[in-house]
Coordinates of C-alpha atoms and ligand atoms in Angstrom, one line a residue:
M1 CA -23.7 14.5 -57.3
K2 CA -25.2 12.7 -54.3
F3 CA -26.5 9.2 -54.6
G4 CA -28.9 7.9 -51.9
G5 CA -29.3 4.5 -50.3
T6 CA -31.2 2.8 -53.1
S7 CA -28.9 4.4 -55.7
V8 CA -26.0 2.5 -54.2
G9 CA -28.1 -0.4 -52.9
D10 CA -26.9 -3.2 -55.2
A11 CA -24.7 -4.0 -58.2
Q12 CA -27.3 -2.9 -60.8
A13 CA -27.8 0.4 -59.1
I14 CA -24.1 1.0 -58.8
S15 CA -23.7 0.3 -62.5
R16 CA -26.3 2.9 -63.2
L17 CA -24.5 5.3 -61.0
V18 CA -21.2 4.7 -62.8
A19 CA -22.9 5.5 -66.2
V20 CA -24.4 8.7 -64.7
V21 CA -21.1 9.9 -63.4
R22 CA -19.2 8.9 -66.6
D23 CA -21.7 10.8 -68.8
A24 CA -22.1 13.9 -66.6
P25 CA -21.5 17.0 -68.6
A26 CA -18.9 18.5 -66.3
D27 CA -15.1 18.5 -66.2
Q28 CA -14.9 18.2 -62.5
R29 CA -17.3 16.0 -60.5
V30 CA -17.6 15.3 -56.8
V31 CA -19.6 12.2 -55.8
V32 CA -21.2 12.0 -52.4
V33 CA -22.7 8.7 -51.3
S34 CA -25.1 7.4 -48.6
A35 CA -24.8 4.0 -47.1
M36 CA -26.5 1.1 -48.9
A37 CA -30.3 1.2 -48.1
G38 CA -31.0 -0.1 -44.7
V39 CA -27.4 -0.3 -43.5
T40 CA -27.6 2.7 -41.1
D41 CA -30.7 1.4 -39.4
Q42 CA -28.9 -2.0 -38.9
R43 CA -25.8 -0.4 -37.4
Q44 CA -28.0 1.5 -34.9
E45 CA -29.9 -1.6 -34.1
G46 CA -26.7 -3.7 -33.6
M47 CA -25.3 -1.1 -31.1
L48 CA -28.5 -0.8 -29.2
Q49 CA -28.9 -4.6 -28.9
S50 CA -25.2 -4.8 -27.8
A51 CA -25.9 -2.3 -25.0
T52 CA -28.4 -4.8 -23.6
G53 CA -25.5 -7.2 -23.3
A54 CA -26.3 -9.1 -26.5
P55 CA -23.6 -8.5 -29.1
D56 CA -24.6 -11.7 -31.1
H57 CA -27.2 -9.9 -33.0
A58 CA -24.8 -7.1 -34.0
C59 CA -22.4 -9.9 -35.0
S60 CA -24.8 -11.6 -37.4
L61 CA -25.8 -8.2 -38.8
A62 CA -22.1 -7.5 -39.5
H63 CA -21.7 -10.7 -41.3
E64 CA -24.8 -10.0 -43.4
L65 CA -23.3 -6.6 -44.2
L66 CA -20.0 -8.1 -45.2
S67 CA -21.7 -10.6 -47.5
R68 CA -23.9 -7.9 -49.1
H69 CA -20.9 -5.7 -49.9
A70 CA -18.7 -8.7 -51.0
A71 CA -21.5 -10.1 -53.2
T72 CA -21.9 -6.6 -54.8
A73 CA -18.1 -6.3 -55.3
K74 CA -18.1 -9.7 -57.0
E75 CA -21.1 -9.0 -59.2
L76 CA -19.4 -5.7 -60.3
A77 CA -16.3 -7.7 -61.2
L78 CA -14.2 -5.0 -59.5
R79 CA -10.6 -4.8 -60.6
D80 CA -9.2 -4.9 -57.0
G81 CA -12.1 -6.8 -55.5
K82 CA -10.1 -8.9 -53.1
A83 CA -8.3 -5.9 -51.6
L84 CA -11.6 -4.1 -51.2
V85 CA -13.2 -7.0 -49.4
D86 CA -10.2 -7.3 -47.1
E87 CA -10.5 -3.6 -46.3
I88 CA -14.3 -4.0 -45.6
E89 CA -13.5 -6.9 -43.3
T90 CA -11.0 -4.8 -41.3
L91 CA -13.6 -2.0 -40.9
L92 CA -16.2 -4.6 -39.8
Q93 CA -13.8 -6.1 -37.3
G94 CA -13.4 -2.6 -35.7
Y95 CA -17.2 -2.3 -35.5
L96 CA -17.5 -5.8 -33.9
T97 CA -14.9 -4.9 -31.3
L98 CA -16.9 -1.7 -30.5
C99 CA -20.1 -3.8 -30.1
E100 CA -18.3 -6.2 -27.8
S101 CA -17.1 -3.3 -25.6
V102 CA -20.6 -1.8 -25.5
A103 CA -21.9 -5.2 -24.4
V104 CA -19.4 -5.5 -21.6
L105 CA -20.1 -1.9 -20.4
G106 CA -23.9 -2.4 -20.8
E107 CA -24.4 1.0 -22.4
T108 CA -23.5 2.9 -25.5
T109 CA -22.2 6.5 -25.6
P110 CA -23.3 9.0 -28.2
R111 CA -19.7 8.9 -29.5
A112 CA -19.6 5.2 -29.9
L113 CA -23.0 5.3 -31.6
E114 CA -21.7 7.9 -34.1
H115 CA -18.8 5.7 -34.9
A116 CA -21.0 2.7 -35.6
M117 CA -23.5 4.8 -37.7
S118 CA -20.6 6.0 -39.9
L119 CA -19.7 2.5 -41.1
G120 CA -22.3 2.3 -43.9
E121 CA -21.0 5.4 -45.8
R122 CA -17.4 4.4 -45.3
L123 CA -18.1 1.0 -46.9
S124 CA -20.2 2.3 -49.8
A125 CA -17.7 5.1 -50.7
R126 CA -15.0 2.5 -51.1
L127 CA -17.3 0.2 -53.2
V128 CA -18.4 3.0 -55.5
A129 CA -14.9 4.4 -56.0
A130 CA -13.7 0.9 -56.9
A131 CA -16.7 0.5 -59.3
L132 CA -15.9 3.8 -61.1
Q133 CA -12.2 2.9 -61.2
T134 CA -13.0 -0.5 -62.8
E135 CA -15.0 1.3 -65.5
G136 CA -12.2 3.6 -66.3
V137 CA -13.2 6.7 -64.4
E138 CA -10.3 7.8 -62.2
S139 CA -11.7 7.8 -58.7
Q140 CA -10.8 7.8 -55.0
P141 CA -12.8 7.3 -51.8
V142 CA -12.6 10.2 -49.4
E143 CA -13.6 10.3 -45.7
A144 CA -15.8 13.3 -45.0
T145 CA -14.4 13.3 -41.5
R146 CA -11.4 15.0 -43.1
L147 CA -13.5 17.6 -44.9
I148 CA -16.5 18.6 -42.8
V149 CA -15.7 20.1 -39.5
T150 CA -18.6 20.2 -37.1
D151 CA -19.6 20.9 -33.5
D152 CA -19.9 18.0 -31.1
R153 CA -23.7 17.6 -31.0
F154 CA -23.6 13.9 -31.7
G155 CA -26.4 12.7 -33.9
N156 CA -27.2 16.1 -35.2
A157 CA -23.9 18.0 -35.6
A158 CA -23.8 21.4 -37.1
P159 CA -21.0 22.1 -39.7
L160 CA -18.5 24.9 -39.1
L161 CA -18.3 26.6 -42.4
E162 CA -15.0 28.3 -42.6
P163 CA -12.8 25.4 -41.3
S164 CA -14.8 23.1 -43.6
R165 CA -14.2 25.4 -46.6
A166 CA -10.4 25.4 -45.9
R167 CA -10.4 21.6 -45.6
L168 CA -12.3 21.1 -48.8
Q169 CA -10.0 23.4 -50.7
R170 CA -6.9 21.7 -49.3
H171 CA -8.0 18.1 -49.7
L172 CA -10.4 18.0 -52.7
A173 CA -9.2 20.8 -55.0
P174 CA -6.0 18.9 -56.0
T175 CA -7.9 15.7 -56.6
L176 CA -10.3 17.5 -58.8
E177 CA -7.6 19.3 -60.7
A178 CA -5.9 15.9 -61.4
G179 CA -9.1 14.8 -63.0
T180 CA -9.9 12.2 -60.3
V181 CA -13.5 11.9 -59.1
P182 CA -13.6 11.9 -55.3
V183 CA -16.3 9.7 -53.7
V184 CA -17.1 11.3 -50.4
T185 CA -18.9 9.6 -47.5
G186 CA -22.2 11.5 -47.0
F187 CA -23.8 12.1 -43.6
L188 CA -20.5 12.3 -41.8
G189 CA -18.2 15.0 -40.3
A190 CA -15.8 15.3 -37.4
T191 CA -15.1 17.7 -34.6
Q192 CA -12.0 19.9 -34.7
E193 CA -10.4 17.1 -32.6
G194 CA -11.2 14.5 -35.2
V195 CA -14.1 12.7 -33.4
T196 CA -16.6 11.3 -35.9
T197 CA -20.1 13.0 -36.0
T198 CA -23.2 12.6 -38.1
L199 CA -25.4 15.4 -39.6
G200 CA -28.7 13.9 -38.7
R201 CA -30.6 11.0 -40.3
G202 CA -31.0 11.4 -44.1
G203 CA -28.1 13.9 -43.9
S204 CA -26.2 12.9 -47.0
D205 CA -28.3 15.4 -49.0
Y206 CA -27.0 18.1 -46.7
S207 CA -23.4 16.9 -47.1
A208 CA -23.7 17.3 -50.9
A209 CA -25.2 20.8 -50.6
L210 CA -22.5 21.9 -48.2
I211 CA -19.7 20.6 -50.3
G212 CA -21.3 22.1 -53.4
A213 CA -21.6 25.5 -51.8
L214 CA -18.2 25.5 -50.2
L215 CA -16.4 24.4 -53.3
E216 CA -18.6 26.9 -55.4
C217 CA -19.8 24.2 -57.7
D218 CA -21.9 25.0 -60.7
E219 CA -24.8 22.8 -59.7
V220 CA -25.7 20.2 -57.0
W221 CA -27.5 17.1 -58.2
I222 CA -29.4 14.8 -55.8
W223 CA -29.8 11.4 -57.4
T224 CA -32.6 9.3 -55.8
D225 CA -35.2 6.7 -56.6
V226 CA -38.0 8.8 -57.8
D227 CA -38.4 11.3 -60.7
G228 CA -37.5 14.4 -58.7
V229 CA -39.7 16.2 -56.2
M230 CA -43.3 15.1 -56.6
S231 CA -46.7 16.6 -55.8
A232 CA -46.8 14.1 -52.9
D233 CA -45.0 11.1 -51.6
P234 CA -45.6 8.5 -54.3
R235 CA -45.6 5.8 -51.7
L236 CA -48.7 7.3 -50.1
V237 CA -50.3 9.0 -53.1
P238 CA -49.9 6.8 -56.2
D239 CA -51.0 9.4 -58.7
A240 CA -48.4 11.9 -57.5
R241 CA -46.6 13.8 -60.4
S242 CA -43.1 15.1 -60.6
I243 CA -42.7 18.8 -60.5
Q244 CA -40.4 20.4 -63.1
V245 CA -39.4 23.6 -61.3
L246 CA -39.7 24.7 -57.7
S247 CA -38.2 27.7 -55.8
Y248 CA -35.8 27.2 -52.9
R249 CA -38.6 28.5 -50.6
E250 CA -41.1 26.0 -51.8
V251 CA -38.8 23.1 -51.6
S252 CA -37.7 24.2 -48.1
E253 CA -41.3 24.1 -46.9
L254 CA -41.8 20.7 -48.5
A255 CA -38.7 19.3 -46.9
Y256 CA -39.4 20.9 -43.5
F257 CA -43.0 19.6 -43.5
G258 CA -42.0 16.0 -44.1
A259 CA -41.1 15.3 -47.8
R260 CA -38.3 12.9 -47.2
V261 CA -36.8 13.3 -50.7
L262 CA -34.6 16.1 -49.4
H263 CA -33.2 16.6 -45.9
P264 CA -34.5 19.9 -44.7
K265 CA -31.1 21.4 -44.1
T266 CA -30.1 20.8 -47.8
I267 CA -31.6 24.0 -49.1
R268 CA -29.8 26.7 -47.1
P269 CA -26.2 26.2 -48.3
V270 CA -27.2 26.2 -52.0
M271 CA -29.7 29.0 -51.6
E272 CA -27.1 31.2 -49.9
A273 CA -24.6 30.4 -52.6
G274 CA -27.2 30.8 -55.4
I275 CA -26.4 27.3 -56.8
P276 CA -29.2 25.5 -58.7
L277 CA -30.2 22.2 -57.2
R278 CA -31.5 19.3 -59.3
V279 CA -33.3 16.2 -58.0
K280 CA -33.1 13.2 -60.4
N281 CA -33.8 9.5 -60.7
T282 CA -30.8 7.2 -60.9
F283 CA -33.2 4.5 -62.3
N284 CA -34.6 6.8 -64.9
P285 CA -31.8 9.3 -65.7
D286 CA -33.4 10.6 -68.9
H287 CA -36.3 12.1 -66.9
P288 CA -35.5 15.8 -66.3
G289 CA -36.5 15.5 -62.6
T290 CA -36.9 18.7 -60.7
L291 CA -34.9 21.9 -60.9
V292 CA -34.8 24.1 -57.8
V293 CA -34.2 27.8 -58.6
P294 CA -34.1 31.1 -56.6
H295 CA -37.4 32.7 -57.6
H296 CA -41.0 31.8 -57.2
Q297 CA -43.1 31.0 -60.2
Q298 CA -46.5 32.4 -59.1
N299 CA -48.7 30.3 -61.5
G300 CA -51.7 32.0 -60.2
G301 CA -51.2 30.7 -56.7
A302 CA -51.6 27.1 -57.6
V303 CA -51.2 24.4 -55.0
K304 CA -48.1 22.5 -56.2
A305 CA -47.5 19.8 -53.6
V306 CA -48.8 18.3 -50.4
T307 CA -46.8 16.6 -47.7
A308 CA -47.3 15.2 -44.2
I309 CA -45.6 14.7 -40.8
P310 CA -47.0 11.8 -38.8
E311 CA -46.7 11.1 -35.1
V312 CA -47.1 14.6 -33.8
S313 CA -48.5 15.9 -30.5
L314 CA -50.6 19.1 -30.5
I315 CA -50.2 20.9 -27.2
T316 CA -52.6 23.5 -25.9
V317 CA -52.1 25.9 -23.0
E318 CA -55.5 27.4 -22.2
G319 CA -57.2 29.6 -19.6
K320 CA -59.3 32.7 -19.4
G321 CA -56.8 34.3 -17.0
M322 CA -54.2 34.4 -19.7
L323 CA -56.0 37.3 -21.5
G324 CA -53.7 40.3 -21.8
V325 CA -51.1 38.8 -19.4
P326 CA -47.7 39.6 -20.9
G327 CA -45.0 36.9 -21.1
I328 CA -47.2 33.7 -21.2
A329 CA -46.1 32.9 -24.7
A330 CA -42.4 33.5 -23.9
R331 CA -42.6 31.3 -20.8
T332 CA -44.4 28.6 -22.8
F333 CA -41.8 28.3 -25.5
G334 CA -39.0 28.9 -23.0
A335 CA -40.1 25.9 -21.0
V336 CA -40.5 23.7 -24.0
A337 CA -37.1 24.7 -25.4
R338 CA -35.4 23.8 -22.1
T339 CA -36.6 20.2 -22.7
G340 CA -34.6 20.2 -26.0
T341 CA -37.7 19.9 -28.0
S342 CA -38.1 21.8 -31.2
V343 CA -41.6 23.2 -32.0
L344 CA -42.8 22.1 -35.5
L345 CA -45.6 24.6 -35.9
I346 CA -47.4 27.2 -33.9
S347 CA -51.1 27.8 -34.5
Q348 CA -52.3 31.3 -34.4
A349 CA -55.3 31.6 -32.1
S350 CA -57.7 34.4 -32.7
S351 CA -58.0 35.1 -29.0
E352 CA -55.4 35.3 -26.3
Q353 CA -57.0 32.5 -24.4
S354 CA -55.0 29.7 -25.7
I355 CA -51.6 28.9 -27.2
C356 CA -51.4 25.8 -29.4
F357 CA -48.3 24.2 -31.0
A358 CA -47.1 20.9 -32.4
V359 CA -44.0 18.9 -31.3
P360 CA -42.9 15.4 -32.3
R361 CA -45.0 12.9 -30.4
A362 CA -42.0 11.4 -28.6
S363 CA -41.5 14.8 -26.9
G364 CA -45.1 15.5 -26.1
A365 CA -45.3 14.1 -22.6
G366 CA -42.0 15.8 -21.6
A367 CA -43.3 19.1 -22.9
V368 CA -46.6 18.9 -21.0
E369 CA -44.7 18.0 -17.8
A370 CA -42.4 21.0 -18.3
L371 CA -45.4 23.3 -18.8
N372 CA -47.2 22.1 -15.8
R373 CA -44.1 22.9 -13.7
E374 CA -43.6 26.3 -15.3
F375 CA -47.2 27.3 -14.7
A376 CA -47.8 25.6 -11.4
I377 CA -48.9 28.9 -9.7
E378 CA -51.1 30.0 -12.6
L379 CA -52.7 26.5 -12.7
A380 CA -53.4 26.7 -8.9
R381 CA -54.9 30.1 -9.3
R382 CA -57.0 28.9 -12.3
D383 CA -55.5 31.6 -14.5
I384 CA -54.5 28.7 -16.7
D385 CA -57.2 26.0 -16.8
R386 CA -55.1 23.3 -18.3
V387 CA -52.2 22.2 -20.4
W388 CA -53.0 19.2 -22.6
A389 CA -51.7 17.2 -25.5
Q390 CA -53.8 15.8 -28.3
E391 CA -52.2 12.9 -30.1
P392 CA -51.6 11.2 -32.4
I393 CA -51.9 14.0 -34.9
T394 CA -50.7 14.3 -38.5
I395 CA -49.7 17.7 -39.9
V396 CA -50.6 18.0 -43.6
T397 CA -49.1 20.9 -45.5
V398 CA -50.0 22.3 -48.9
V399 CA -47.2 24.2 -50.7
G400 CA -47.2 26.7 -53.6
A401 CA -45.7 30.1 -54.1
G402 CA -48.1 32.9 -53.9
M403 CA -50.9 30.6 -52.7
R404 CA -51.8 32.5 -49.7
A405 CA -51.9 35.8 -51.6
T406 CA -54.5 34.2 -53.9
P407 CA -58.1 34.6 -52.8
G408 CA -60.0 31.3 -52.4
V409 CA -57.1 28.9 -51.9
A410 CA -57.7 28.6 -48.1
G411 CA -61.4 28.1 -48.9
K412 CA -60.7 25.3 -51.3
V413 CA -58.4 23.6 -48.7
F414 CA -61.1 23.7 -46.1
S415 CA -63.9 22.5 -48.4
A416 CA -61.7 19.7 -49.7
T417 CA -61.2 18.4 -46.1
G418 CA -64.7 19.4 -45.0
V419 CA -66.6 17.4 -47.6
R420 CA -64.8 14.3 -46.5
G421 CA -65.6 14.9 -42.9
I422 CA -62.0 15.5 -41.9
N423 CA -61.8 17.3 -38.7
V424 CA -59.2 20.1 -38.8
V425 CA -57.8 20.5 -35.3
A426 CA -55.6 23.5 -35.9
I427 CA -54.3 25.6 -38.8
A428 CA -51.0 27.4 -39.3
Q429 CA -49.8 29.6 -42.1
G430 CA -46.2 29.4 -43.0
S431 CA -44.3 32.6 -42.6
S432 CA -43.0 32.4 -46.1
E433 CA -46.3 32.9 -47.9
C434 CA -46.1 29.6 -49.6
S435 CA -47.6 27.0 -47.2
I436 CA -50.7 26.3 -45.2
S437 CA -50.6 23.5 -42.6
L438 CA -53.5 21.7 -41.1
A439 CA -53.3 19.5 -38.0
V440 CA -55.7 16.5 -38.3
E441 CA -56.2 13.4 -36.3
A442 CA -53.8 10.7 -37.3
R443 CA -56.5 8.3 -38.4
Q444 CA -57.6 10.9 -41.1
G445 CA -54.0 11.8 -42.1
V446 CA -53.8 9.8 -45.3
E447 CA -57.3 10.7 -46.3
A448 CA -56.5 14.4 -45.8
L449 CA -53.3 14.0 -47.9
H450 CA -55.4 12.5 -50.8
A451 CA -58.1 15.2 -50.5
L452 CA -55.5 18.0 -50.7
H453 CA -53.6 16.3 -53.4
A454 CA -56.7 16.6 -55.6
L455 CA -56.2 20.4 -55.4
T456 CA -52.6 20.3 -56.9
Q457 CA -52.2 21.5 -60.4
E458 CA -49.6 20.8 -62.9
T459 CA -47.3 23.8 -63.3
Ligands
ADP1 P1 -32.4 8.5 -50.8 O1 -31.9 7.3 -50.2 O2 -32.1 8.6 -52.3 O3 -31.9 9.7 -50.1 P2 -35.0 8.7 -49.6 O4 -35.7 7.5 -49.3 O5 -34.3 9.4 -48.4 O6 -33.9 8.4 -50.7 O7 -35.9 9.8 -50.3 C1 -36.6 9.4 -51.5 C2 -38.1 9.0 -51.1 O8 -38.7 10.2 -50.6 C3 -38.9 8.6 -52.2 O9 -38.7 7.2 -52.5 C4 -40.3 8.9 -51.8 O10 -41.0 7.8 -51.2 C5 -40.1 9.9 -50.6 N1 -40.8 11.1 -50.8 C6 -41.6 11.7 -49.8 N2 -42.2 12.8 -50.3 C7 -41.8 13.0 -51.6 C8 -42.0 14.0 -52.6 N3 -42.8 15.0 -52.4 N4 -41.4 13.8 -53.8 C9 -40.6 12.7 -54.0 N5 -40.4 11.8 -53.1 C10 -40.9 11.9 -51.9
LIG2 N1 -27.2 6.7 -44.3 C1 -27.8 7.9 -43.5 C2 -29.2 7.6 -43.0 O1 -29.7 6.5 -43.3 C3 -27.7 9.1 -44.3 C4 -28.5 9.2 -45.6 O2 -29.0 8.2 -46.1 O3 -28.7 10.3 -46.1 O4 -29.7 8.4 -42.3
MG3 MG1 -32.5 10.6 -48.2

């Protein structure tokens, strides 16, 4: 069971968490926690400010963090509250020393940043374990740096499965057999050498899925602050509904195309292990939430949900001289890949005269520059007329199994946007048969989301 930032955000939330864990219908339970909401952002901000030579801001943020955790510990009337606050203070001292060093050096390294970013989960795991213990649930905080072995891509590390499996067996199995609930720090791992890494922002969901798969758990439950996966982000579309059942494929598309409720990498481990995944609301635990299962429910090809990725650049390489010339696409994507940019979507053009794809806006200018270099000769010869970026763009995606195989769905999608005068700049069809993405100008993004949400049907 993984609990997100709001689910560990204050004493009331942690009390709910304790009740959920205590009442869970399982003999053996592993808890994975995020940092308290907002804490990871603050750690990052503190480090970046320190790198400009101003550690004072980091210092005041650290004090704020200490008082937030100490106040929560007090409100929860923890049995060993004093010892816990002392331990938190020691961890914060380490963080402050790091900020001071960064301020002296005038720069931060990826490794130092990872260390700072790990602090929130390390504090919340201790707090939650103490809360469980106080309420009579045998519990123990566990550092994921001892369990999840990763490569050294700081900020977006990839887990190494076999060494992680061995570590989990060695360190968690005995705890579970003894009837103790381990409270594992989400989001974190460490290299073979023991250097702390993080799995990417929002990565605690992924931690839980990995641990669940590697320990061959019966189910993985993601506890968050909404009633499961919904037909749209309820913060943007107030009449969004929760969806009872989705397939791995559908939920993967939703997560990939921007539904923050699950980190996109969460699905693969549970899918490969065939483990059901549930998404539930810590603040409304009686609601069934969403169950994610292996197979599609066709439901006549209904649109089930809609999601959006803002802040995108749509890049086009175009020219009449590209027609029939082999290798242009390979060179285009090769040049973009070398800038370290991942392509979000490729739009299929009906002719060979243009290639169009989307990248995060922050990478747009770099990608255009790389393409201008790659095609310098073709541009000079006018075989390629131009390489250009259109931005800001929002990608809006509709998801539903079997949707694309059902006649008329694409028509409905285009008339829903058309009648509102929304200009669709590009279209892409997911390879998995269950999504259609539209690129629209950012100023029409939310309107497009509403227009397409009106097509969703209860399933
Ligand atoms: P946690 O801290 O529990 O991981 P997140 O903030 O990362 O929580 O994710 C939950 C949030 O995801 C919700 O509060 C909601 O605003 C947002 N969200 C975006 N799209 C969806 C969706 N399709 N269904 C449910 N929530 C969504
Ligand atoms: N605390 C981390 C973050 O804010 C991980 C998570 O919340 O899942 O990105
Ligand atoms: Mg999250």
